[in-house]
Amino acid sequence: MFETLKRLYAAGKGPLTVTMLANAVIKGWITDTEKQEILATKK
């Protein structure tokens, strides 16, 4: 799941938002550290 979310967020495809990434952490799909790594790909 991490690789998929990272790829989608970095590519800007679809409505993947910071809030959705936070929900993925809550659901246990990714860790908070992985979320931060995904967010860093867009900068």
PDB file of N, CA and C in Angstrom:
ATOM      1  N   MET A   1       0.832  -1.193   0.000  1.00  0.00           N
ATOM      2  CA  MET A   1       0.000   0.000   0.000  1.00  0.00           C
ATOM      3  C   MET A   1       0.875   1.255   0.000  1.00  0.00           C
ATOM      4  N   PHE A   2       1.984   1.212   0.743  1.00  0.00           N
ATOM      5  CA  PHE A   2       2.870   2.370   0.833  1.00  0.00           C
ATOM      6  C   PHE A   2       3.362   2.803  -0.546  1.00  0.00           C
ATOM      7  N   GLU A   3       3.865   1.861  -1.320  1.00  0.00           N
ATOM      8  CA  GLU A   3       4.404   2.189  -2.645  1.00  0.00           C
ATOM      9  C   GLU A   3       3.329   2.765  -3.557  1.00  0.00           C
ATOM     10  N   THR A   4       2.142   2.223  -3.483  1.00  0.00           N
ATOM     11  CA  THR A   4       1.040   2.710  -4.318  1.00  0.00           C
ATOM     12  C   THR A   4       0.669   4.141  -3.945  1.00  0.00           C
ATOM     13  N   LEU A   5       0.511   4.401  -2.660  1.00  0.00           N
ATOM     14  CA  LEU A   5       0.163   5.752  -2.220  1.00  0.00           C
ATOM     15  C   LEU A   5       1.273   6.738  -2.552  1.00  0.00           C
ATOM     16  N   LYS A   6       2.503   6.311  -2.370  1.00  0.00           N
ATOM     17  CA  LYS A   6       3.645   7.182  -2.674  1.00  0.00           C
ATOM     18  C   LYS A   6       3.655   7.550  -4.157  1.00  0.00           C
ATOM     19  N   ARG A   7       3.457   6.564  -5.008  1.00  0.00           N
ATOM     20  CA  ARG A   7       3.447   6.798  -6.447  1.00  0.00           C
ATOM     21  C   ARG A   7       2.306   7.729  -6.845  1.00  0.00           C
ATOM     22  N   LEU A   8       1.116   7.493  -6.322  1.00  0.00           N
ATOM     23  CA  LEU A   8      -0.042   8.325  -6.671  1.00  0.00           C
ATOM     24  C   LEU A   8       0.118   9.757  -6.169  1.00  0.00           C
ATOM     25  N   TYR A   9       0.626   9.927  -4.957  1.00  0.00           N
ATOM     26  CA  TYR A   9       0.771  11.274  -4.399  1.00  0.00           C
ATOM     27  C   TYR A   9       1.835  12.052  -5.166  1.00  0.00           C
ATOM     28  N   ALA A  10       2.955  11.412  -5.462  1.00  0.00           N
ATOM     29  CA  ALA A  10       4.049  12.092  -6.170  1.00  0.00           C
ATOM     30  C   ALA A  10       3.646  12.461  -7.599  1.00  0.00           C
ATOM     31  N   ALA A  11       2.839  11.623  -8.224  1.00  0.00           N
ATOM     32  CA  ALA A  11       2.425  11.877  -9.603  1.00  0.00           C
ATOM     33  C   ALA A  11       1.294  12.890  -9.694  1.00  0.00           C
ATOM     34  N   GLY A  12       0.667  13.179  -8.570  1.00  0.00           N
ATOM     35  CA  GLY A  12      -0.440  14.128  -8.586  1.00  0.00           C
ATOM     36  C   GLY A  12      -1.698  13.560  -9.196  1.00  0.00           C
ATOM     37  N   LYS A  13      -1.786  12.239  -9.275  1.00  0.00           N
ATOM     38  CA  LYS A  13      -2.953  11.584  -9.873  1.00  0.00           C
ATOM     39  C   LYS A  13      -4.076  11.481  -8.850  1.00  0.00           C
ATOM     40  N   GLY A  14      -5.261  11.832  -9.296  1.00  0.00           N
ATOM     41  CA  GLY A  14      -6.428  11.661  -8.442  1.00  0.00           C
ATOM     42  C   GLY A  14      -6.463  12.620  -7.263  1.00  0.00           C
ATOM     43  N   PRO A  15      -7.480  12.512  -6.485  1.00  0.00           N
ATOM     44  CA  PRO A  15      -7.668  13.429  -5.357  1.00  0.00           C
ATOM     45  C   PRO A  15      -7.017  12.928  -4.064  1.00  0.00           C
ATOM     46  N   LEU A  16      -5.763  12.481  -4.131  1.00  0.00           N
ATOM     47  CA  LEU A  16      -5.080  11.995  -2.934  1.00  0.00           C
ATOM     48  C   LEU A  16      -4.575  13.194  -2.137  1.00  0.00           C
ATOM     49  N   THR A  17      -5.130  13.379  -0.949  1.00  0.00           N
ATOM     50  CA  THR A  17      -4.810  14.550  -0.130  1.00  0.00           C
ATOM     51  C   THR A  17      -4.080  14.146   1.140  1.00  0.00           C
ATOM     52  N   VAL A  18      -3.597  15.149   1.850  1.00  0.00           N
ATOM     53  CA  VAL A  18      -2.938  14.930   3.135  1.00  0.00           C
ATOM     54  C   VAL A  18      -3.906  14.272   4.111  1.00  0.00           C
ATOM     55  N   THR A  19      -5.157  14.682   4.073  1.00  0.00           N
ATOM     56  CA  THR A  19      -6.175  14.096   4.949  1.00  0.00           C
ATOM     57  C   THR A  19      -6.354  12.610   4.655  1.00  0.00           C
ATOM     58  N   MET A  20      -6.348  12.266   3.387  1.00  0.00           N
ATOM     59  CA  MET A  20      -6.486  10.852   3.020  1.00  0.00           C
ATOM     60  C   MET A  20      -5.287  10.044   3.492  1.00  0.00           C
ATOM     61  N   LEU A  21      -4.104  10.629   3.435  1.00  0.00           N
ATOM     62  CA  LEU A  21      -2.919   9.943   3.943  1.00  0.00           C
ATOM     63  C   LEU A  21      -3.020   9.762   5.455  1.00  0.00           C
ATOM     64  N   ALA A  22      -3.542  10.759   6.147  1.00  0.00           N
ATOM     65  CA  ALA A  22      -3.731  10.645   7.595  1.00  0.00           C
ATOM     66  C   ALA A  22      -4.725   9.521   7.912  1.00  0.00           C
ATOM     67  N   ASN A  23      -5.753   9.396   7.113  1.00  0.00           N
ATOM     68  CA  ASN A  23      -6.720   8.308   7.303  1.00  0.00           C
ATOM     69  C   ASN A  23      -6.084   6.951   7.061  1.00  0.00           C
ATOM     70  N   ALA A  24      -5.173   6.883   6.111  1.00  0.00           N
ATOM     71  CA  ALA A  24      -4.465   5.623   5.845  1.00  0.00           C
ATOM     72  C   ALA A  24      -3.641   5.209   7.056  1.00  0.00           C
ATOM     73  N   VAL A  25      -3.075   6.190   7.756  1.00  0.00           N
ATOM     74  CA  VAL A  25      -2.323   5.901   8.990  1.00  0.00           C
ATOM     75  C   VAL A  25      -3.268   5.370  10.059  1.00  0.00           C
ATOM     76  N   ILE A  26      -4.404   6.025  10.224  1.00  0.00           N
ATOM     77  CA  ILE A  26      -5.391   5.619  11.228  1.00  0.00           C
ATOM     78  C   ILE A  26      -5.872   4.193  10.968  1.00  0.00           C
ATOM     79  N   LYS A  27      -6.060   3.858   9.699  1.00  0.00           N
ATOM     80  CA  LYS A  27      -6.540   2.521   9.340  1.00  0.00           C
ATOM     81  C   LYS A  27      -5.443   1.466   9.387  1.00  0.00           C
ATOM     82  N   GLY A  28      -4.203   1.896   9.588  1.00  0.00           N
ATOM     83  CA  GLY A  28      -3.096   0.951   9.697  1.00  0.00           C
ATOM     84  C   GLY A  28      -2.518   0.519   8.356  1.00  0.00           C
ATOM     85  N   TRP A  29      -2.871   1.211   7.294  1.00  0.00           N
ATOM     86  CA  TRP A  29      -2.361   0.861   5.970  1.00  0.00           C
ATOM     87  C   TRP A  29      -0.904   1.256   5.828  1.00  0.00           C
ATOM     88  N   ILE A  30      -0.535   2.408   6.430  1.00  0.00           N
ATOM     89  CA  ILE A  30       0.848   2.881   6.422  1.00  0.00           C
ATOM     90  C   ILE A  30       1.168   3.438   7.803  1.00  0.00           C
ATOM     91  N   THR A  31       2.447   3.622   8.082  1.00  0.00           N
ATOM     92  CA  THR A  31       2.847   4.210   9.361  1.00  0.00           C
ATOM     93  C   THR A  31       2.954   5.726   9.200  1.00  0.00           C
ATOM     94  N   ASP A  32       3.068   6.418  10.325  1.00  0.00           N
ATOM     95  CA  ASP A  32       3.227   7.871  10.277  1.00  0.00           C
ATOM     96  C   ASP A  32       4.541   8.235   9.599  1.00  0.00           C
ATOM     97  N   THR A  33       5.560   7.446   9.820  1.00  0.00           N
ATOM     98  CA  THR A  33       6.851   7.684   9.173  1.00  0.00           C
ATOM     99  C   THR A  33       6.722   7.559   7.661  1.00  0.00           C
ATOM    100  N   GLU A  34       5.992   6.561   7.215  1.00  0.00           N
ATOM    101  CA  GLU A  34       5.760   6.391   5.780  1.00  0.00           C
ATOM    102  C   GLU A  34       4.954   7.558   5.216  1.00  0.00           C
ATOM    103  N   LYS A  35       3.993   8.056   5.986  1.00  0.00           N
ATOM    104  CA  LYS A  35       3.213   9.211   5.554  1.00  0.00           C
ATOM    105  C   LYS A  35       4.127  10.410   5.338  1.00  0.00           C
ATOM    106  N   GLN A  36       5.028  10.641   6.262  1.00  0.00           N
ATOM    107  CA  GLN A  36       5.965  11.760   6.136  1.00  0.00           C
ATOM    108  C   GLN A  36       6.850  11.591   4.911  1.00  0.00           C
ATOM    109  N   GLU A  37       7.259  10.370   4.635  1.00  0.00           N
ATOM    110  CA  GLU A  37       8.086  10.098   3.459  1.00  0.00           C
ATOM    111  C   GLU A  37       7.303  10.396   2.174  1.00  0.00           C
ATOM    112  N   ILE A  38       6.027  10.014   2.155  1.00  0.00           N
ATOM    113  CA  ILE A  38       5.183  10.299   0.987  1.00  0.00           C
ATOM    114  C   ILE A  38       5.042  11.793   0.795  1.00  0.00           C
ATOM    115  N   LEU A  39       4.784  12.520   1.870  1.00  0.00           N
ATOM    116  CA  LEU A  39       4.623  13.968   1.775  1.00  0.00           C
ATOM    117  C   LEU A  39       5.900  14.640   1.277  1.00  0.00           C
ATOM    118  N   ALA A  40       7.048  14.100   1.613  1.00  0.00           N
ATOM    119  CA  ALA A  40       8.323  14.662   1.187  1.00  0.00           C
ATOM    120  C   ALA A  40       8.561  14.516  -0.308  1.00  0.00           C
ATOM    121  N   THR A  41       7.876  13.569  -0.945  1.00  0.00           N
ATOM    122  CA  THR A  41       8.080  13.350  -2.382  1.00  0.00           C
ATOM    123  C   THR A  41       7.514  14.492  -3.228  1.00  0.00           C
ATOM    124  N   LYS A  42       6.564  15.223  -2.701  1.00  0.00           N
ATOM    125  CA  LYS A  42       5.894  16.282  -3.473  1.00  0.00           C
ATOM    126  C   LYS A  42       6.646  17.605  -3.412  1.00  0.00           C
ATOM    127  N   LYS A  43       7.534  17.757  -2.462  1.00  0.00           N
ATOM    128  CA  LYS A  43       8.210  19.050  -2.265  1.00  0.00           C
ATOM    129  C   LYS A  43       9.293  19.310  -3.255  1.00  0.00           C
TER     130      LYS A  43
END
